[in-house]
Coordinates of C-alpha atoms and ligand atoms in Angstrom, one line a residue:
X1 CA 0.0 -0.1 0.2
X2 CA 0.8 3.8 -1.5
X3 CA 1.5 6.2 0.9
X4 CA 0.0 9.5 1.0
X5 CA 1.4 13.6 2.6
X6 CA -1.0 14.8 5.0
X7 CA -4.3 16.3 3.4
X8 CA -3.3 14.1 -0.4
X9 CA -6.4 12.9 -1.0
X10 CA -7.2 10.1 -4.0
X11 CA -9.2 11.8 -6.6
X12 CA -10.6 8.6 -9.3
X13 CA -10.9 10.7 -12.4
X14 CA -12.6 9.0 -15.2
X15 CA -12.9 10.7 -18.6
X16 CA -9.7 12.1 -17.7
X17 CA -7.9 11.8 -21.5
X18 CA -9.3 15.4 -23.0
X19 CA -10.8 18.9 -22.1
X20 CA -12.7 19.3 -18.3
X21 CA -10.8 15.7 -17.5
X22 CA -8.1 16.2 -18.2
X23 CA -7.4 19.9 -17.1
X24 CA -9.5 18.9 -13.2
X25 CA -6.7 16.3 -12.8
X26 CA -3.5 19.0 -13.7
X27 CA -4.4 21.2 -11.2
X28 CA -5.8 18.9 -9.4
X29 CA -1.8 17.2 -8.5
X30 CA -0.4 20.7 -8.9
X31 CA -2.5 21.1 -5.4
X32 CA -1.0 17.8 -4.2
X33 CA -3.4 15.6 -4.5
X34 CA -3.1 12.1 -6.1
X35 CA -4.7 11.0 -9.4
X36 CA -6.2 8.6 -10.7
X37 CA -6.4 8.4 -14.4
X38 CA -9.2 6.9 -16.2
X39 CA -10.7 6.8 -20.0
X40 CA -10.6 4.4 -22.7
X41 CA -7.7 6.6 -25.1
X42 CA -4.6 5.7 -22.8
X43 CA -2.1 6.7 -25.1
X44 CA -3.8 9.8 -24.0
X45 CA -4.0 8.7 -20.8
X46 CA -0.2 7.6 -20.0
X47 CA 1.1 11.0 -21.4
X48 CA -0.8 12.6 -19.0
X49 CA 0.8 10.9 -15.9
X50 CA 3.6 11.5 -17.0
X51 CA 3.5 15.1 -17.8
X52 CA 2.4 15.6 -14.4
X53 CA 4.8 12.9 -13.2
X54 CA 7.8 15.6 -14.7
X55 CA 5.4 18.9 -12.7
X56 CA 6.4 16.8 -9.3
X57 CA 2.6 15.8 -9.0
X58 CA 1.4 12.1 -9.0
X59 CA -0.8 10.5 -10.9
X60 CA -1.5 7.2 -12.8
X61 CA -4.0 5.6 -14.8
X62 CA -5.8 2.2 -15.9
X63 CA -7.6 2.1 -19.7
X64 CA -11.6 2.0 -18.4
X65 CA -15.0 1.5 -20.6
X66 CA -17.6 3.1 -18.2
X67 CA -20.1 1.8 -19.4
X68 CA -18.6 -2.1 -18.4
X69 CA -19.5 -2.3 -15.0
X70 CA -16.5 -5.3 -13.9
X71 CA -13.8 -2.5 -15.2
X72 CA -15.3 0.6 -13.9
X73 CA -16.0 -1.3 -10.5
X74 CA -11.5 -2.9 -10.4
X75 CA -10.8 1.0 -12.4
X76 CA -11.7 2.0 -8.5
X77 CA -10.4 -2.0 -6.4
X78 CA -7.4 -1.6 -8.0
X79 CA -7.4 2.0 -6.5
X80 CA -8.3 0.6 -2.8
X81 CA -5.9 -1.6 -3.1
X82 CA -3.1 0.5 -3.7
X83 CA -4.4 3.4 -1.4
X84 CA -6.1 2.0 0.9
X85 CA -8.8 4.3 0.8
X86 CA -10.4 5.4 -2.1
X87 CA -11.4 9.7 -1.5
X88 CA -13.2 11.1 -4.4
X89 CA -14.6 9.8 -7.6
X90 CA -14.9 12.2 -10.5
X91 CA -18.0 10.7 -12.9
X92 CA -16.9 12.5 -15.6
X93 CA -16.6 11.2 -18.8
X94 CA -19.7 11.9 -21.1
X95 CA -20.9 12.4 -24.6
X96 CA -22.3 14.2 -26.8
X97 CA -24.0 13.1 -30.3
X98 CA -26.3 16.4 -30.6
X99 CA -29.0 16.0 -33.4
X100 CA -32.3 16.7 -33.7
X101 CA -35.5 13.5 -32.4
X102 CA -36.1 13.5 -35.8
X103 CA -32.9 11.7 -36.9
X104 CA -33.9 9.0 -34.8
X105 CA -30.2 8.9 -34.5
X106 CA -30.9 5.7 -32.2
X107 CA -27.5 4.2 -31.9
X108 CA -26.6 7.1 -30.8
X109 CA -28.8 7.9 -27.8
X110 CA -28.0 4.9 -26.6
X111 CA -24.4 6.0 -26.4
X112 CA -25.1 8.7 -24.3
X113 CA -27.5 6.9 -21.6
X114 CA -25.0 4.1 -21.6
X115 CA -21.3 7.0 -21.0
X116 CA -23.8 9.5 -19.3
X117 CA -26.3 7.7 -16.9
X118 CA -25.3 4.1 -16.5
X119 CA -21.0 5.4 -16.9
X120 CA -22.6 7.2 -13.3
X121 CA -24.1 4.5 -12.4
X122 CA -21.6 1.9 -12.5
X123 CA -19.5 4.9 -10.7
X124 CA -21.7 4.5 -8.0
X125 CA -21.8 1.3 -7.9
X126 CA -18.4 0.7 -7.7
X127 CA -17.2 3.6 -4.9
X128 CA -20.0 3.7 -2.8
X129 CA -19.2 0.2 -1.0
X130 CA -15.2 0.9 -0.6
X131 CA -16.8 5.3 1.0
X132 CA -19.4 3.5 3.2
X133 CA -16.6 1.4 5.0
X134 CA -14.1 3.7 5.1
X135 CA -16.9 5.9 6.4
X136 CA -15.7 9.3 4.5
X137 CA -15.9 9.8 0.8
X138 CA -16.7 12.5 -2.3
X139 CA -18.6 12.0 -5.3
X140 CA -18.2 15.0 -7.7
X141 CA -20.6 13.7 -11.0
X142 CA -20.6 16.2 -14.0
X143 CA -24.5 17.0 -15.1
X144 CA -24.5 20.3 -17.4
X145 CA -26.6 23.3 -18.1
X146 CA -28.2 21.2 -19.6
X147 CA -29.3 18.9 -16.4
X148 CA -31.3 22.7 -15.8
X149 CA -32.8 23.8 -19.5
X150 CA -33.1 22.2 -23.1
X151 CA -32.6 23.2 -25.9
X152 CA -33.0 21.3 -29.4
X153 CA -31.0 18.9 -30.9
X154 CA -30.2 18.6 -27.6
X155 CA -33.1 16.5 -26.4
X156 CA -31.5 13.2 -25.2
X157 CA -27.9 15.2 -24.0
X158 CA -30.2 16.8 -21.6
X159 CA -32.3 13.9 -20.6
X160 CA -28.8 12.5 -19.5
X161 CA -27.8 15.0 -17.8
X162 CA -31.4 15.7 -15.9
X163 CA -30.5 12.0 -14.9
X164 CA -28.0 13.0 -13.6
X165 CA -28.2 15.8 -11.5
X166 CA -31.5 13.6 -10.3
X167 CA -29.4 10.4 -9.3
X168 CA -26.1 12.6 -7.4
X169 CA -29.7 14.7 -5.6
X170 CA -30.7 10.9 -4.8
X171 CA -27.8 9.9 -3.4
X172 CA -26.6 13.5 -2.1
X173 CA -29.6 12.7 0.5
X174 CA -28.9 9.1 0.9
X175 CA -25.8 8.8 2.1
X176 CA -24.8 12.3 3.4
X177 CA -23.6 12.3 7.1
X178 CA -20.2 10.6 5.8
X179 CA -20.3 11.2 2.1
X180 CA -20.7 14.3 -0.3
X181 CA -22.7 14.6 -3.6
X182 CA -21.6 17.5 -5.3
X183 CA -22.9 18.7 -9.0
X184 CA -21.0 20.4 -11.0
X185 CA -23.0 21.4 -13.6
X186 CA -19.8 23.5 -17.1
X187 CA -21.7 25.7 -19.2
X188 CA -20.1 25.6 -23.2
X189 CA -16.8 24.2 -22.3
X190 CA -13.2 24.2 -25.0
X191 CA -13.3 20.2 -24.9
X192 CA -13.2 17.5 -28.3
X193 CA -17.5 16.8 -26.7
X194 CA -18.5 18.8 -29.9
X195 CA -16.3 16.4 -32.3
X196 CA -18.5 13.1 -30.9
X197 CA -21.7 15.4 -33.4
X198 CA -21.3 13.3 -36.3
X199 CA -25.3 14.8 -37.5
X200 CA -24.4 17.8 -40.7
X201 CA -26.7 20.1 -39.1
X202 CA -26.2 19.6 -35.4
X203 CA -22.1 20.1 -36.4
X204 CA -22.2 23.7 -37.8
X205 CA -25.1 24.7 -34.4
X206 CA -22.5 24.2 -32.0
X207 CA -20.2 25.7 -33.7
X208 CA -21.8 29.8 -33.7
X209 CA -23.0 28.1 -30.0
X210 CA -19.6 27.4 -28.7
X211 CA -17.7 30.3 -29.6
X212 CA -18.1 31.6 -25.9
X213 CA -16.6 28.6 -24.4
X214 CA -14.5 29.4 -20.9
X215 CA -11.2 27.2 -20.5
X216 CA -12.1 23.6 -18.7
X217 CA -9.9 24.4 -16.3
X218 CA -12.4 26.3 -14.9
X219 CA -14.0 24.1 -14.4
X220 CA -11.6 21.9 -13.2
X221 CA -11.3 25.7 -10.6
X222 CA -14.9 25.0 -9.4
X223 CA -14.4 21.1 -9.3
X224 CA -10.7 21.1 -7.0
X225 CA -13.1 24.2 -5.4
X226 CA -15.9 21.6 -4.2
X227 CA -13.1 19.1 -3.4
X228 CA -11.3 21.3 -1.3
X229 CA -13.9 22.2 1.3
X230 CA -13.4 21.0 4.7
X231 CA -15.5 17.8 5.5
X232 CA -18.6 18.7 7.4
X233 CA -19.6 21.5 4.0
X234 CA -21.3 19.7 0.7
X235 CA -21.0 21.9 -2.0
X236 CA -23.9 19.8 -3.6
X237 CA -23.8 22.2 -6.2
X238 CA -22.1 24.3 -9.3
X239 CA -22.9 26.0 -12.5
X240 CA -19.5 27.5 -13.5
X241 CA -20.6 28.8 -17.8
X242 CA -19.7 31.3 -19.9
X243 CA -20.5 35.7 -18.9
X244 CA -21.1 35.7 -22.7
X245 CA -24.3 34.3 -24.1
X246 CA -27.2 32.2 -22.2
X247 CA -25.0 28.3 -21.6
Ligands
NDP1 P1 -14.3 15.6 -23.9 O1 -15.2 15.5 -25.1 O2 -13.2 16.4 -23.8 O3 -14.1 14.4 -22.6 C1 -14.8 13.6 -22.6 C2 -14.0 12.1 -21.7 O4 -14.8 11.2 -21.7 C3 -12.7 12.2 -22.3 O5 -11.8 11.9 -21.5 C4 -12.4 10.5 -23.8 O6 -12.3 9.5 -23.5 C5 -14.4 9.9 -22.4 N1 -15.0 9.1 -22.4 C6 -16.1 8.8 -23.3 N2 -16.9 7.7 -23.7 C7 -15.8 6.8 -22.8 C8 -16.5 5.5 -21.9 N3 -17.3 4.9 -22.6 N4 -16.4 5.2 -21.1 C9 -15.0 5.6 -20.9 N5 -14.6 6.8 -20.5 C10 -15.5 7.7 -22.1 O7 -15.3 16.7 -23.3 P2 -15.9 17.2 -21.7 O8 -14.5 17.0 -21.3 O9 -16.4 19.4 -22.3 O10 -16.9 16.0 -21.1 C11 -16.5 16.4 -20.1 C12 -17.3 16.1 -19.2 O11 -18.2 17.5 -19.1 C13 -19.2 15.2 -20.1 O12 -19.5 14.4 -19.0 C14 -20.1 15.8 -20.7 O13 -21.0 15.8 -20.6 C15 -20.1 17.6 -19.2 N6 -20.0 18.8 -19.8 C16 -19.5 19.2 -21.3 C17 -19.5 20.6 -21.8 C18 -19.1 21.0 -22.3 O14 -19.1 22.8 -22.8 N7 -17.4 21.4 -22.8 C19 -21.1 20.9 -21.0 C20 -21.8 20.9 -20.2 C21 -21.1 18.9 -19.3 P3 -11.9 8.4 -24.0 O15 -12.6 9.1 -25.4 O16 -10.4 8.6 -24.8 O17 -12.5 6.6 -23.3

């Protein structure tokens, strides 16, 4: 089992290979936390891990598909057995292949449900027993401004984020006492998220819509704020969005 310095948390992050997950990993490592990085693109995770270590931070990675409950269980269990605890799980992995409902892109609807909802539930299923047993822990679930408002072409995506919001709020009410639950709702943020849009119309609309995007590190800073509060303070929700624009 590894030893950690006082105040250092063991923070697991899904979807850490780009965007918000990557920026959060860098920021938390700079603040002295140990980050355990998961996503499917192992080459990106390896590069990020090496970069964090080269800057004096502490990091490790494990390839992970959050749609597979067993892989998520092993991701959490591996970190737990190596470090003796899991302080924070950032359920961040997500996809956003937007299109109007009439386009009937059933595969993409299912993918959003699998990654954005089931992925978060798999994280909860894996980490909740560990956090219960150790009598502390924190879930940071990345929802979206789309958990508060719906827009055309985003019905299914927003539905998945409303679900993340509801699951997080239900979890917070059930586990309060030892375990903290934080929902982060970013507005438009620089990342690779819009690259999952295959619908040409949706892609074009997104280009203008995303022109006011804030840096991913701004969302990372909100996540770090929630994590670094004293144990008796649960920052239950943060909406962090561009000053300009509607989202
Ligand atoms: P990115 O596309 O840059 O990052 C998404 C991350 O999720 C990647 O690391 C990707 O890694 C990972 N991922 C996707 N599918 C899976 C999977 N099946 N298993 C494991 N990891 C997976 O976008 P963002 O950083 O923007 O997205 C992060 C979160 O923020 C998402 O939940 C998104 O919905 C949310 N969000 C983003 C906003 C924005 O404007 N950017 C606004 C509101 C919310 P890999 O492909 O290597 O698996």
